[in-house]
PDB file of C-alpha atoms in Angstrom:
ATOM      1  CA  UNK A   1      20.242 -20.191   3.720  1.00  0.00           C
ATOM      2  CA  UNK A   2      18.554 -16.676   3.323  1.00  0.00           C
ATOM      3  CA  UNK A   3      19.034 -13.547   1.697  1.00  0.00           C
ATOM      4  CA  UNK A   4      18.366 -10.040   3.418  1.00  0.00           C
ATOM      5  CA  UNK A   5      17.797  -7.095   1.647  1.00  0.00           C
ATOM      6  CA  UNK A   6      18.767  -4.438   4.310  1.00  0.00           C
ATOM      7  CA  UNK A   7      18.235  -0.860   4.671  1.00  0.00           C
ATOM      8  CA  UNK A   8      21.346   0.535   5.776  1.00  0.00           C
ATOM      9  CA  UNK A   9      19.572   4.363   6.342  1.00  0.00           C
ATOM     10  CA  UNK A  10      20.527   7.491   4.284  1.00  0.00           C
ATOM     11  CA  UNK A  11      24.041   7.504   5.223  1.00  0.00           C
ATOM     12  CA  UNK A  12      24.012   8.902   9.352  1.00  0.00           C
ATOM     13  CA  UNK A  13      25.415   5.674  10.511  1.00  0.00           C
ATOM     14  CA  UNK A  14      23.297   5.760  13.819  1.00  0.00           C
ATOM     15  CA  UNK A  15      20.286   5.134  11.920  1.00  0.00           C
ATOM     16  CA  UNK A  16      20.938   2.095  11.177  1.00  0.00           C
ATOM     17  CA  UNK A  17      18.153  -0.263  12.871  1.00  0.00           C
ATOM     18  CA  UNK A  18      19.636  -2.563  15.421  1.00  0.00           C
ATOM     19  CA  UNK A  19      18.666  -5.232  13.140  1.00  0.00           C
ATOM     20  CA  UNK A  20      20.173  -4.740  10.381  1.00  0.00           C
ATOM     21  CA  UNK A  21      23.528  -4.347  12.636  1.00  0.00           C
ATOM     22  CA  UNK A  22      22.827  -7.966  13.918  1.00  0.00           C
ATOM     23  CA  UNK A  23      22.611  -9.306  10.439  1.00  0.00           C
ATOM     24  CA  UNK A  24      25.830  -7.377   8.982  1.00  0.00           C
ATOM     25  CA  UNK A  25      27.391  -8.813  11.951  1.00  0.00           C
ATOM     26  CA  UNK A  26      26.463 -12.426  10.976  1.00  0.00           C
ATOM     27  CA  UNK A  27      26.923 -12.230   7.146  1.00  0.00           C
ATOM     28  CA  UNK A  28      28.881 -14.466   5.432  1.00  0.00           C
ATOM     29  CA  UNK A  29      29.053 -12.592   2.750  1.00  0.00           C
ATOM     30  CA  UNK A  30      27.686  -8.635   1.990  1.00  0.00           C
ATOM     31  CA  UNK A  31      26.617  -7.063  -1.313  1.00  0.00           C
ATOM     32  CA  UNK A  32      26.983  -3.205  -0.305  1.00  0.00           C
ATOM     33  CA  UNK A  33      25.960  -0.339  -2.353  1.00  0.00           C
ATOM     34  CA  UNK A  34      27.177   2.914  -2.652  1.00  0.00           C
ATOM     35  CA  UNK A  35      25.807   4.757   0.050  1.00  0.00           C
ATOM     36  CA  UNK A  36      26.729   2.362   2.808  1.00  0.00           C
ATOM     37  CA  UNK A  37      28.234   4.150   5.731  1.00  0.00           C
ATOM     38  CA  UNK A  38      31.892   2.794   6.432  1.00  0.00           C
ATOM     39  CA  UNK A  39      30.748   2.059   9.879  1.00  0.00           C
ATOM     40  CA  UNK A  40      28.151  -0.231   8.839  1.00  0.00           C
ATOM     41  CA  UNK A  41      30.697  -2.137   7.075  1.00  0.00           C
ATOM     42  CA  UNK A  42      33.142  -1.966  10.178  1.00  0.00           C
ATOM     43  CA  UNK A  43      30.585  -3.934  11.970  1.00  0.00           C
ATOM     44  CA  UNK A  44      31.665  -7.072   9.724  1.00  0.00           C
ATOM     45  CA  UNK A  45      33.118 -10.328  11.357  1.00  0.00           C
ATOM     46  CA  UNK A  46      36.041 -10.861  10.223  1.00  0.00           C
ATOM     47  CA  UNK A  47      36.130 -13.618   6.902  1.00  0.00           C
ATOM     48  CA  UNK A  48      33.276 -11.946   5.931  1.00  0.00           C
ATOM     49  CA  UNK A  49      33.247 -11.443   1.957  1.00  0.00           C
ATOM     50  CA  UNK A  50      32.476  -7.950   0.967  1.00  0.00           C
ATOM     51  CA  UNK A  51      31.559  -7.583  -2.301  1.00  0.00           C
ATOM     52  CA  UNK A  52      30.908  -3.672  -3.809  1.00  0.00           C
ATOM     53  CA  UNK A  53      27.699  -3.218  -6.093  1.00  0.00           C
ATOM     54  CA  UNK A  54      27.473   0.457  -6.109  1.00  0.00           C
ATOM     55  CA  UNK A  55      25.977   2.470  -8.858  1.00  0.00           C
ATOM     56  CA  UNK A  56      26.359   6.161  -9.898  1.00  0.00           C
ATOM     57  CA  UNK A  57      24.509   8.394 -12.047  1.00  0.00           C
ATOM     58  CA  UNK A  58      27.029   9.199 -14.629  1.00  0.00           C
ATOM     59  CA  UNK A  59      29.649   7.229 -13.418  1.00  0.00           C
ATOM     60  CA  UNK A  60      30.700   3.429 -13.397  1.00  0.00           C
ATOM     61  CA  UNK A  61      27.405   1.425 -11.963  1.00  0.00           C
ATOM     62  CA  UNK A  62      26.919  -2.405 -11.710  1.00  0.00           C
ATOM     63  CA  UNK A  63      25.099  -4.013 -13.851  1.00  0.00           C
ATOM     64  CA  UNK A  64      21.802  -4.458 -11.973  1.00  0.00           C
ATOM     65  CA  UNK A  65      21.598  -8.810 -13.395  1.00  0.00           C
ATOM     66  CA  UNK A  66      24.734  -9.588 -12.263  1.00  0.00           C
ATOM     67  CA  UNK A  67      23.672  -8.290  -9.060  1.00  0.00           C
ATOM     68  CA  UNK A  68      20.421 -10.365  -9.014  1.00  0.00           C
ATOM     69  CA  UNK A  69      22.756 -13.350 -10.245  1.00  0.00           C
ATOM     70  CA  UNK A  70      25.446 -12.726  -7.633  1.00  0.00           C
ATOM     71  CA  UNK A  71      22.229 -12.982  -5.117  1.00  0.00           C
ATOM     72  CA  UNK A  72      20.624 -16.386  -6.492  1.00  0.00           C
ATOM     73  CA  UNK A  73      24.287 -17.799  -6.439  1.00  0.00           C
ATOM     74  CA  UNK A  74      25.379 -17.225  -3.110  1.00  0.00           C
ATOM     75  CA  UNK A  75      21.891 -17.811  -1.552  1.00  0.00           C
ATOM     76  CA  UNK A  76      21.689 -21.072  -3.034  1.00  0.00           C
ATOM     77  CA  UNK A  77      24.607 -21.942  -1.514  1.00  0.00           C
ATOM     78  CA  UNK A  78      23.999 -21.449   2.065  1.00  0.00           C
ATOM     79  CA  UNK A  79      25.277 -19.393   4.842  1.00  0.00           C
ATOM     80  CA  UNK A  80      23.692 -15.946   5.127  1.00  0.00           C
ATOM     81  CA  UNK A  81      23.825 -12.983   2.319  1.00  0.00           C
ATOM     82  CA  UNK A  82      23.270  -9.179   3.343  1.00  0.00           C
ATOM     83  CA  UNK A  83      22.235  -7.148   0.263  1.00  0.00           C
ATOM     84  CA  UNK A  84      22.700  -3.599   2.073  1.00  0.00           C
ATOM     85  CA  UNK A  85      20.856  -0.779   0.258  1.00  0.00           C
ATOM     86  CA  UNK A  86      21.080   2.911   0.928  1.00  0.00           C
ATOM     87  CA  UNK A  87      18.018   4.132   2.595  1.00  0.00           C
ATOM     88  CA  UNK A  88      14.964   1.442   2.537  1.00  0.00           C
ATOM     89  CA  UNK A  89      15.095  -1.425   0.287  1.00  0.00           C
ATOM     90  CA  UNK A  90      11.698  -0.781  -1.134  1.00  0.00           C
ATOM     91  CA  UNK A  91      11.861   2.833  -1.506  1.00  0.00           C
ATOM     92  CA  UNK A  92      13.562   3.412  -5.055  1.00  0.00           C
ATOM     93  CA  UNK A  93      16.417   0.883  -4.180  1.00  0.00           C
ATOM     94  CA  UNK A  94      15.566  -1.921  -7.086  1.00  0.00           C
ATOM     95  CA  UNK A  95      14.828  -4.495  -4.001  1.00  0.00           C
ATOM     96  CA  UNK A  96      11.357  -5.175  -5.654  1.00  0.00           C
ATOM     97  CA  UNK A  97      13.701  -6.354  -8.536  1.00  0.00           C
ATOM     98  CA  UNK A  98      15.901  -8.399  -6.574  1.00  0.00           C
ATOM     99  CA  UNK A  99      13.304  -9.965  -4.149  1.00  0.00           C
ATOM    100  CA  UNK A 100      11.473 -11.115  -7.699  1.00  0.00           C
ATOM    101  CA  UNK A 101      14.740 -12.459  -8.859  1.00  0.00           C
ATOM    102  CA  UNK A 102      15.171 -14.610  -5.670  1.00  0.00           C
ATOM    103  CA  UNK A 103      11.658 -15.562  -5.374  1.00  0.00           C
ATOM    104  CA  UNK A 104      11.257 -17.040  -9.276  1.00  0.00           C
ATOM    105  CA  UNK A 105      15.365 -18.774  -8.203  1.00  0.00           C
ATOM    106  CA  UNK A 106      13.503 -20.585  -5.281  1.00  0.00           C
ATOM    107  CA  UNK A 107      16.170 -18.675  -2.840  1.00  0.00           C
ATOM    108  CA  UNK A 108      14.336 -17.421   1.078  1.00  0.00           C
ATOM    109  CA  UNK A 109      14.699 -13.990   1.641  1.00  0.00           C
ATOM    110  CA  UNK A 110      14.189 -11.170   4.120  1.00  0.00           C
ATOM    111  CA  UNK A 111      13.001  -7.614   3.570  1.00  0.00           C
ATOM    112  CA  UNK A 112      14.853  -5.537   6.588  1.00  0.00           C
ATOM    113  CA  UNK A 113      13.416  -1.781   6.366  1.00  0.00           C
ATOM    114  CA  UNK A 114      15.333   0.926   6.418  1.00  0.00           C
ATOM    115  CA  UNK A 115      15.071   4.897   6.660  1.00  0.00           C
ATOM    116  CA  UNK A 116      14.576   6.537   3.644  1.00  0.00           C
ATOM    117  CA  UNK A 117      16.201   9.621   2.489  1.00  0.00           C
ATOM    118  CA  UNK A 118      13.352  11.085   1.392  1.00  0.00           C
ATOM    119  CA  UNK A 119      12.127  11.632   5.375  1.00  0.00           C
ATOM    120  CA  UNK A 120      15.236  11.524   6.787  1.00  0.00           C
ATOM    121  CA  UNK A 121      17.465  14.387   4.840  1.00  0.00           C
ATOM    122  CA  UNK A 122      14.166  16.850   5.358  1.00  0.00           C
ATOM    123  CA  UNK A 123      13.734  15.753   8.893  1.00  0.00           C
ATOM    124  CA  UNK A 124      17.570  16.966   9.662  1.00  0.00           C
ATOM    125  CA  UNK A 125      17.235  19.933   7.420  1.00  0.00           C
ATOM    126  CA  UNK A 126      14.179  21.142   9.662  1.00  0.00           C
ATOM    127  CA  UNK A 127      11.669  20.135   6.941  1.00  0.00           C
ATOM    128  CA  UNK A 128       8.846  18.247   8.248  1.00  0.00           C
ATOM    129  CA  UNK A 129       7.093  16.488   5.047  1.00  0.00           C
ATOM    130  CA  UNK A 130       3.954  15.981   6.466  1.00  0.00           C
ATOM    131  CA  UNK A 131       2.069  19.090   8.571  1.00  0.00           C
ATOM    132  CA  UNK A 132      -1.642  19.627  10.017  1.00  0.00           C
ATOM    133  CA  UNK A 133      -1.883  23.070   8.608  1.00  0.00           C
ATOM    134  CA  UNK A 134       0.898  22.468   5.405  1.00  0.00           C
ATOM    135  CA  UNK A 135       0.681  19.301   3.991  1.00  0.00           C
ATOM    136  CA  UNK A 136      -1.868  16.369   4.509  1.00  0.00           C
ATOM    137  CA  UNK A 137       0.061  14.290   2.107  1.00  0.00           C
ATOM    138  CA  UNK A 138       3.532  12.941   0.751  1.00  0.00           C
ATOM    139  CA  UNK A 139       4.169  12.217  -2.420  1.00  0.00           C
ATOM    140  CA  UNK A 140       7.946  10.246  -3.145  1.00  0.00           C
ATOM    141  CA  UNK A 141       8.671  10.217  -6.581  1.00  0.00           C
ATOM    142  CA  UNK A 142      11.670   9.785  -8.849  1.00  0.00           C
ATOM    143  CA  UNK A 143      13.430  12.372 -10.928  1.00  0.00           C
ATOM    144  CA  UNK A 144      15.513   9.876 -12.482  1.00  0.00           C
ATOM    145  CA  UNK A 145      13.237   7.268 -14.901  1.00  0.00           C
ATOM    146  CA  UNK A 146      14.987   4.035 -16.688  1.00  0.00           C
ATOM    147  CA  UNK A 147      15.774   5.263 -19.751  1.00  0.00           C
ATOM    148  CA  UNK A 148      15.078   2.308 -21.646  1.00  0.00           C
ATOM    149  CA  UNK A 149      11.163   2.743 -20.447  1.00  0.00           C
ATOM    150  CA  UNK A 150       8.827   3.227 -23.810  1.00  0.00           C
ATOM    151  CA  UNK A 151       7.034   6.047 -22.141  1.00  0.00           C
ATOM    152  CA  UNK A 152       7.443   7.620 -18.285  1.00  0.00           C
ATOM    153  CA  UNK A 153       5.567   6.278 -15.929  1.00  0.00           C
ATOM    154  CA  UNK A 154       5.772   9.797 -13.855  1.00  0.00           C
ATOM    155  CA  UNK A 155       3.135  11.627 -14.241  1.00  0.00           C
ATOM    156  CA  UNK A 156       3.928  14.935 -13.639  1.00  0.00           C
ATOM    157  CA  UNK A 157       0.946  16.921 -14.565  1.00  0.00           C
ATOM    158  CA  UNK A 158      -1.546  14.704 -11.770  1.00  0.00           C
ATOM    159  CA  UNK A 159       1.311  15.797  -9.439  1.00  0.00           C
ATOM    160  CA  UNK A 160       0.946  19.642  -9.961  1.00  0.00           C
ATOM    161  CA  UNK A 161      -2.235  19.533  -8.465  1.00  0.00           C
ATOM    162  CA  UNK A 162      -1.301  16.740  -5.913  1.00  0.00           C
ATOM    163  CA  UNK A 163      -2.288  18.546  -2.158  1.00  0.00           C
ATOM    164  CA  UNK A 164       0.783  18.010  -0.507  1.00  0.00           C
ATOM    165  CA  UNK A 165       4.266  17.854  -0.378  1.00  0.00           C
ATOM    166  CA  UNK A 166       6.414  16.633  -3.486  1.00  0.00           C
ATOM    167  CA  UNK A 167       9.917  14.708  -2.753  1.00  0.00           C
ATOM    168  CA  UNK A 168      11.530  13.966  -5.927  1.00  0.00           C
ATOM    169  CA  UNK A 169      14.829  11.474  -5.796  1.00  0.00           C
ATOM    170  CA  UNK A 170      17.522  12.092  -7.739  1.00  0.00           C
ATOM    171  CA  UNK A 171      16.166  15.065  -9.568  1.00  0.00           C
ATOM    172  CA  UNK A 172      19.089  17.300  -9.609  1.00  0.00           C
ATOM    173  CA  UNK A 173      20.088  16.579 -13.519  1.00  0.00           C
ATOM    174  CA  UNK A 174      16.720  17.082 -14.658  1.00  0.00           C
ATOM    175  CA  UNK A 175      15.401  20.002 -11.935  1.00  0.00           C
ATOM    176  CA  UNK A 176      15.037  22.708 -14.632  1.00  0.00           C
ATOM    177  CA  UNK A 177      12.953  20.156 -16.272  1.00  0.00           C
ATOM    178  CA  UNK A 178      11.100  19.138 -13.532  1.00  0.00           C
ATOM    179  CA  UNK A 179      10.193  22.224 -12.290  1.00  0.00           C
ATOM    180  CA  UNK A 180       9.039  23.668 -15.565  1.00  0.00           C
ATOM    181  CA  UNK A 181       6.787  20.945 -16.072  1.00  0.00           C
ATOM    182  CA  UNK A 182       5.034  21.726 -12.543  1.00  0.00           C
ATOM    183  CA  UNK A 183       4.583  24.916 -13.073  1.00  0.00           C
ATOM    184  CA  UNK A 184       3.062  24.789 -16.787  1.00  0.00           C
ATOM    185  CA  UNK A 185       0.204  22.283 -15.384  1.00  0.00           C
ATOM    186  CA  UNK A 186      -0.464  24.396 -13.041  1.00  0.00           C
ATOM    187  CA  UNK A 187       1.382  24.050  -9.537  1.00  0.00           C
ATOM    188  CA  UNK A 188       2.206  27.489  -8.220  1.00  0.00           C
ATOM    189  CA  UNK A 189       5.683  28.760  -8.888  1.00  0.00           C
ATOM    190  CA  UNK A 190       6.045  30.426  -5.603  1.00  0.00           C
ATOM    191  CA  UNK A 191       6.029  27.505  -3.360  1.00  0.00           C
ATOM    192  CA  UNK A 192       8.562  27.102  -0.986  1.00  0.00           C
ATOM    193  CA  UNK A 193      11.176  24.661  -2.180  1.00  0.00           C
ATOM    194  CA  UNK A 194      14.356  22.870  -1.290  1.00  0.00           C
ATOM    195  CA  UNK A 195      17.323  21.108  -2.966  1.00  0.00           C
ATOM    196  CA  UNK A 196      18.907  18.424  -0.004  1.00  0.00           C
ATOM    197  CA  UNK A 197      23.171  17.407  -1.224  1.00  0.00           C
ATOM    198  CA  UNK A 198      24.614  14.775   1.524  1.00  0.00           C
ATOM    199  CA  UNK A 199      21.563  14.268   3.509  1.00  0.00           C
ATOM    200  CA  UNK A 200      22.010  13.728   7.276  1.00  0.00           C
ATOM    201  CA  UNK A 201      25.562  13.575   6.956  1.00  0.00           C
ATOM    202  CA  UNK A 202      27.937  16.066   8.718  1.00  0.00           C
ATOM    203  CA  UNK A 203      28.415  18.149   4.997  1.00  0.00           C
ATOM    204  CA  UNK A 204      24.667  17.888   4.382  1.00  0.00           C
ATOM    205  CA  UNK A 205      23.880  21.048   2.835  1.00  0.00           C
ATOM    206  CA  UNK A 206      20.403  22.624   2.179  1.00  0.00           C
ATOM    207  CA  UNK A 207      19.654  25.408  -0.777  1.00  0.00           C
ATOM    208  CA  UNK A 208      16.496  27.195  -0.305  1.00  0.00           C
ATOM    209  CA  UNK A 209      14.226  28.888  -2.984  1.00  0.00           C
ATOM    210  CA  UNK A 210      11.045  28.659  -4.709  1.00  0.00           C
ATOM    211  CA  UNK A 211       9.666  26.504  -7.415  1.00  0.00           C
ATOM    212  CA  UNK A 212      10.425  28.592  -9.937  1.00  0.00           C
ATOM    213  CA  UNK A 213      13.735  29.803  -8.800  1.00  0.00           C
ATOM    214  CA  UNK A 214      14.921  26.309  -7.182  1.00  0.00           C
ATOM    215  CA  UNK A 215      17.020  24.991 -10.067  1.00  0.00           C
ATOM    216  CA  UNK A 216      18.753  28.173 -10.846  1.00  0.00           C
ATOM    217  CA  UNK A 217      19.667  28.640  -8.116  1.00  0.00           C
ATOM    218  CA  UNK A 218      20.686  25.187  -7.064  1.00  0.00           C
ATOM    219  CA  UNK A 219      22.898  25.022 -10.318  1.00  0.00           C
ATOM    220  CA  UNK A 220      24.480  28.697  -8.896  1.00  0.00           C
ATOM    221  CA  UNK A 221      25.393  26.798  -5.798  1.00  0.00           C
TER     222      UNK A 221
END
């Protein structure tokens, strides 16, 4: 009996890795977020259970304990469990969360990397985050804290003077915000900037600006 948490990519089905196509294929049963490309899913056998854990900013989201619970129960029983994330497990996909859950249950698991959309949805909009004469550094940081944290963790003043480039996850509710705060500490409000919707799917669509003109016009689109 083992878990998987999978990477399933940032939604362009043929970046899925070949292994986490082998394990979706063997799965007796797969906890799928969101995100999860329908082919992925297609690659099922058949009397597979599928079983939808998808969350939404704003919108209906499962509960992120009866996830972890759903986990522990069905790896303790044997047979083999796909938890398929969007993007990379590790990469702002709660699969620290869930890997602690199934460590203190006793359960085996597997940590199956994926590609994360914050590389990915640049890299097919043309936007290289890393560059010898641009940017010597990445920086991937949420836009979109726990509420229910006593104070942020994100600290966005040490990132206005961070020397490279910034990639900020689900940021677009709070991009005015955002942005504001980088420019009062300091960062400088002309820098090129981008807002990625869909990335690396056939809609993905790219809005182009500055740091100080990003949100508006993002919000305008």
């Amino acid at each position: 009996m083992t878990v998987y948490l999978v990477g399933a990519g940032p939604g362009d089905p043929v970046l899925l890795t070949t292994r986490a196509l082998q394990l979706i294929a063997a799965a007796d049963v797969i906890v799928y977020d969101r995100l999860i490309p329908a082919e992925a899913l297609a690659g099922a056998r058949a009397g597979a259970e599928l079983i939808y854990a998808g969350k939404q900013g704003g919108g209906v989201s499962a509960d992120q304990d009866e996830i972890e619970r759903l986990l522990v129960d069905f790896g303790s029983a044997g047979g083999t469990v796909v938890r398929l994330k969007g993007g990379d497990p590790f990469v702002f996909g709660r699969g620290g969360e869930e890997a602690e859950a199934l460590a203190e249950a006793g359960v085996p698991f597997e940590i199956v990397p994926g590609v994360t959309a914050g590389v990915a949805a640049p890299a097919y909009a043309g936007i290289p985050v890393t560059h010898r004469d641009a940017a010597s550094a990445v920086a991937l940081v949420t836009g979109h804290e726990d509420p229910s944290k006593p104070e942020p963790a994100v600290d966005w003043e040490a990132l206005a003077v961070f020397p490279g480039t910034l990639v900020v996850y689900m940021g677009i509710r709070r991009l005015d915000a955002i942005t504001e705060r980088l420019i009062a500490a300091g960062r400088s409000p002309r820098e090129p900037a981008a807002v990625i919707e869909r990335g690396t799917l056939p809609d993905q669509r790219v809005i182009e600006g500055t740091l100080e003109t990003i949100a508006a016009t993002a919000a305008s689109e």
